[in-house]
Short mmCIF file of C-alpha atoms in Angstrom, two decimals:
data_model
loop_
_atom_site.label_atom_id
_atom_site.label_comp_id
_atom_site.label_asym_id
_atom_site.label_seq_id
_atom_site.Cartn_x
_atom_site.Cartn_y
_atom_site.Cartn_z
CA GLY A 2 84.98 94.38 109.92
CA PRO A 3 87.12 96.14 106.91
CA ASN A 4 90.96 96.85 107.44
CA VAL A 5 91.20 100.51 107.69
CA TRP A 6 94.67 101.36 108.59
CA VAL A 7 97.75 100.05 107.00
CA VAL A 8 101.06 99.87 109.17
CA GLU A 9 104.41 98.93 107.32
CA ALA A 10 106.91 97.15 109.46
CA ALA A 11 110.20 95.88 108.31
CA LEU A 12 111.36 92.22 109.44
CA ARG A 13 114.68 93.90 110.13
CA PRO A 14 114.28 96.88 112.55
CA GLY A 15 112.42 99.50 110.82
CA LEU A 16 108.82 100.97 110.94
CA THR A 17 106.76 103.80 109.66
CA SER A 18 103.04 104.21 108.84
CA VAL A 19 101.54 104.52 105.45
CA HIS A 20 97.98 106.19 104.74
CA GLN A 21 95.67 103.76 103.20
CA SER A 22 94.19 106.28 100.94
CA THR A 23 97.48 107.96 99.64
CA GLY A 24 100.03 104.96 100.28
CA ARG A 25 102.53 107.63 101.43
CA PRO A 26 104.40 107.27 104.48
CA HIS A 27 104.09 110.00 107.28
CA LYS A 28 105.55 110.95 110.45
CA ALA A 29 102.64 111.55 112.77
CA GLY A 30 99.99 109.38 114.44
CA ILE A 31 99.86 105.54 114.28
CA SER A 32 103.35 105.47 113.14
CA LEU A 33 104.82 103.26 115.97
CA ALA A 34 107.97 105.16 115.84
CA GLU A 35 107.47 104.94 119.66
CA ARG A 36 109.27 101.56 119.55
CA GLY A 37 112.45 103.23 118.66
CA VAL A 38 113.09 102.13 115.36
CA VAL A 39 113.04 104.01 112.12
CA MET A 40 113.03 102.48 108.49
CA SER A 41 116.06 103.20 106.44
CA LEU A 42 115.29 104.54 102.94
CA LEU A 43 118.96 104.75 102.19
CA HIS A 44 119.34 100.89 102.11
CA PRO A 45 120.40 100.11 98.46
CA PHE A 46 118.55 96.75 98.27
CA ARG A 47 114.98 97.42 99.55
CA ALA A 48 113.34 94.24 100.95
CA PRO A 49 110.21 93.08 98.96
CA LEU A 50 106.87 94.45 100.10
CA VAL A 51 104.43 91.98 101.49
CA GLY A 52 100.60 92.74 102.48
CA LEU A 53 99.40 90.49 105.32
CA ASP A 54 95.78 89.61 106.23
CA ILE A 55 95.77 88.05 109.65
CA GLY A 56 92.35 86.57 109.80
CA SER A 57 90.28 84.30 112.39
CA ASP A 58 91.44 81.04 110.49
CA ALA A 59 94.57 81.90 108.36
CA VAL A 60 97.16 84.17 107.45
CA LYS A 61 97.21 85.37 103.88
CA ALA A 62 100.10 87.07 102.30
CA VAL A 63 100.80 88.65 98.82
CA ARG A 64 104.35 89.83 97.46
CA LEU A 65 103.69 93.21 95.80
CA LYS A 66 105.88 95.23 93.41
CA ARG A 67 104.94 98.96 92.77
CA THR A 68 105.14 99.72 88.92
CA ARG A 69 104.55 102.77 87.19
CA GLY A 70 101.01 101.60 86.50
CA GLY A 71 100.21 100.65 90.08
CA TRP A 72 100.92 97.52 92.05
CA GLN A 73 101.60 94.14 90.78
CA VAL A 74 101.04 90.84 92.54
CA LEU A 75 104.22 88.62 92.48
CA GLY A 76 103.00 85.74 94.43
CA ALA A 77 100.66 84.56 97.23
CA ALA A 78 100.44 82.30 100.13
CA GLU A 79 98.14 81.13 102.77
CA ALA A 80 98.90 79.58 106.04
CA PRO A 81 96.22 78.33 108.42
CA LEU A 82 96.42 79.13 112.03
CA SER A 83 96.91 75.86 114.19
CA GLU A 84 93.64 76.59 115.87
CA VAL A 85 90.60 78.47 114.05
CA GLY A 86 89.79 81.51 115.94
CA SER A 87 93.16 81.45 117.76
CA THR A 88 94.39 84.77 119.18
CA ASP A 89 97.38 83.16 120.54
CA PRO A 90 100.59 85.20 119.28
CA GLU A 91 102.66 82.20 118.90
CA ALA A 92 100.09 80.65 116.48
CA VAL A 93 99.72 83.87 114.41
CA THR A 94 103.69 84.22 114.54
CA ASP A 95 104.11 80.80 113.27
CA ALA A 96 101.48 81.22 110.37
CA ILE A 97 103.09 84.38 109.35
CA ARG A 98 106.70 82.69 109.23
CA GLN A 99 104.92 79.78 107.18
CA ALA A 100 103.22 82.25 104.65
CA LEU A 101 106.61 84.01 104.36
CA ASP A 102 108.70 80.83 103.71
CA THR A 103 106.06 79.77 101.12
CA LEU A 104 106.85 82.96 99.17
CA ARG A 105 110.53 82.20 99.77
CA LEU A 106 111.21 85.46 101.65
CA ARG A 107 114.08 85.73 103.95
CA ARG A 108 113.32 89.45 104.83
CA ALA A 109 110.47 91.47 103.88
CA ARG A 110 108.79 95.04 104.41
CA ILE A 111 105.35 93.92 105.90
CA ALA A 112 102.03 95.95 105.46
CA VAL A 113 99.46 94.79 107.90
CA ALA A 114 96.31 96.19 108.87
CA LEU A 115 94.38 96.45 112.15
CA PRO A 116 90.81 94.96 111.92
CA GLY A 117 88.06 97.56 111.81
CA SER A 118 86.83 96.55 115.13
CA ALA A 119 90.16 97.67 116.57
CA VAL A 120 90.08 101.12 115.20
CA ILE A 121 87.85 104.22 115.73
CA VAL A 122 87.24 106.53 112.49
CA LYS A 123 85.56 109.77 112.77
CA ARG A 124 84.83 112.34 109.96
CA LEU A 125 85.19 115.76 111.52
CA SER A 126 84.54 119.40 110.18
CA LEU A 127 86.20 121.98 111.79
CA PRO A 128 86.73 125.85 111.00
CA ALA A 129 89.36 126.58 108.76
CA MET A 130 92.65 127.05 110.40
CA SER A 131 96.54 126.83 109.77
CA PRO A 132 98.00 123.22 109.91
CA GLN A 133 99.65 124.17 113.45
CA GLU A 134 96.19 125.24 114.83
CA LEU A 135 94.78 122.09 113.44
CA ALA A 136 97.44 119.86 115.05
CA ASP A 137 96.73 121.57 118.39
CA ALA A 138 92.89 121.29 118.00
CA ILE A 139 92.99 117.70 117.31
CA THR A 140 93.57 116.27 120.85
CA TRP A 141 90.73 118.47 122.21
CA GLU A 142 88.47 117.28 119.49
CA ALA A 143 89.59 113.58 119.98
CA GLU A 144 88.70 113.90 123.75
CA GLN A 145 84.93 114.17 122.53
CA TYR A 146 84.99 111.21 120.40
CA ILE A 147 87.43 108.82 121.72
CA PRO A 148 85.94 106.50 124.64
CA PHE A 149 89.38 105.53 126.03
CA ASP A 150 91.97 107.41 127.81
CA LEU A 151 94.04 109.37 125.06
CA ALA A 152 97.24 108.14 126.86
CA ASP A 153 96.40 104.64 125.82
CA VAL A 154 95.54 105.37 122.12
CA GLN A 155 97.63 106.22 119.21
CA LEU A 156 95.78 109.38 117.19
CA ASP A 157 96.20 110.38 113.71
CA TYR A 158 94.20 112.51 111.32
CA GLU A 159 94.16 113.23 107.47
CA VAL A 160 92.78 116.32 106.15
CA GLN A 161 90.55 115.67 103.34
CA PRO A 162 90.81 117.70 100.25
CA SER A 163 88.61 120.86 99.92
CA GLN A 164 87.81 123.54 97.49
CA ALA A 165 89.97 126.96 97.61
CA GLY A 166 88.56 129.33 100.07
CA ALA A 167 86.39 126.68 102.21
CA THR A 168 85.53 127.93 105.55
CA GLU A 169 85.64 124.37 106.96
CA THR A 170 88.38 121.88 107.25
CA ASP A 171 87.07 118.30 106.61
CA LEU A 172 89.14 115.58 108.33
CA LEU A 173 89.50 111.94 109.07
CA LEU A 174 90.36 111.22 112.71
CA VAL A 175 91.72 107.82 113.62
CA ALA A 176 92.45 106.12 116.85
CA ALA A 177 93.68 102.83 117.85
CA LYS A 178 94.58 101.43 121.19
CA LYS A 179 98.57 101.24 121.66
CA VAL A 180 98.16 97.74 122.91
CA LYS A 181 96.35 96.50 119.85
CA ILE A 182 99.08 98.16 117.63
CA ALA A 183 102.01 96.51 119.68
CA GLU A 184 100.13 93.10 119.43
CA ARG A 185 99.95 93.24 115.55
CA VAL A 186 103.57 94.59 115.32
CA ASP A 187 104.79 91.98 117.85
CA ALA A 188 103.38 89.13 115.83
CA VAL A 189 105.12 90.38 112.49
CA LEU A 190 108.55 91.13 114.26
CA ALA A 191 108.52 88.01 116.40
#
């Protein structure tokens, strides 16, 4: 399925989450902050950004640079998995390292996505309410749509743009199992 959620992780200690639609970091939800590391934005020499696609037969990487006009691709690499269809974490980690070596990167900020099959996405319409009331209502709403124990998932939501005076708040609710997020992060950080 399509990749629907982007997580940025640094090869040096540091994690934050990034909405795919806006590209802006945010503090809540699938932020991986529970791992106890926070990306330093004060570092004077930011590592390059690399987008990773961890597929069933290879890891593909693109080195990216943000410009005033959008994103510019500075390089690309592909590293086959040692065994097609392998989910072995060591094989995935080796392919990631090989792709980064091909791009000649010793350190990088990594943007990687969970596959669509590992994420639950629901569009919801709720009565208009304050941001705090909405944050409180999300857990209750999620219990109706998420077929897992909420203690085992990371939840997030994004309010969709609406017209002034709207009586409904449209939002996108996203959930992913914490174990799936941890597997992906572990492969990148290993």
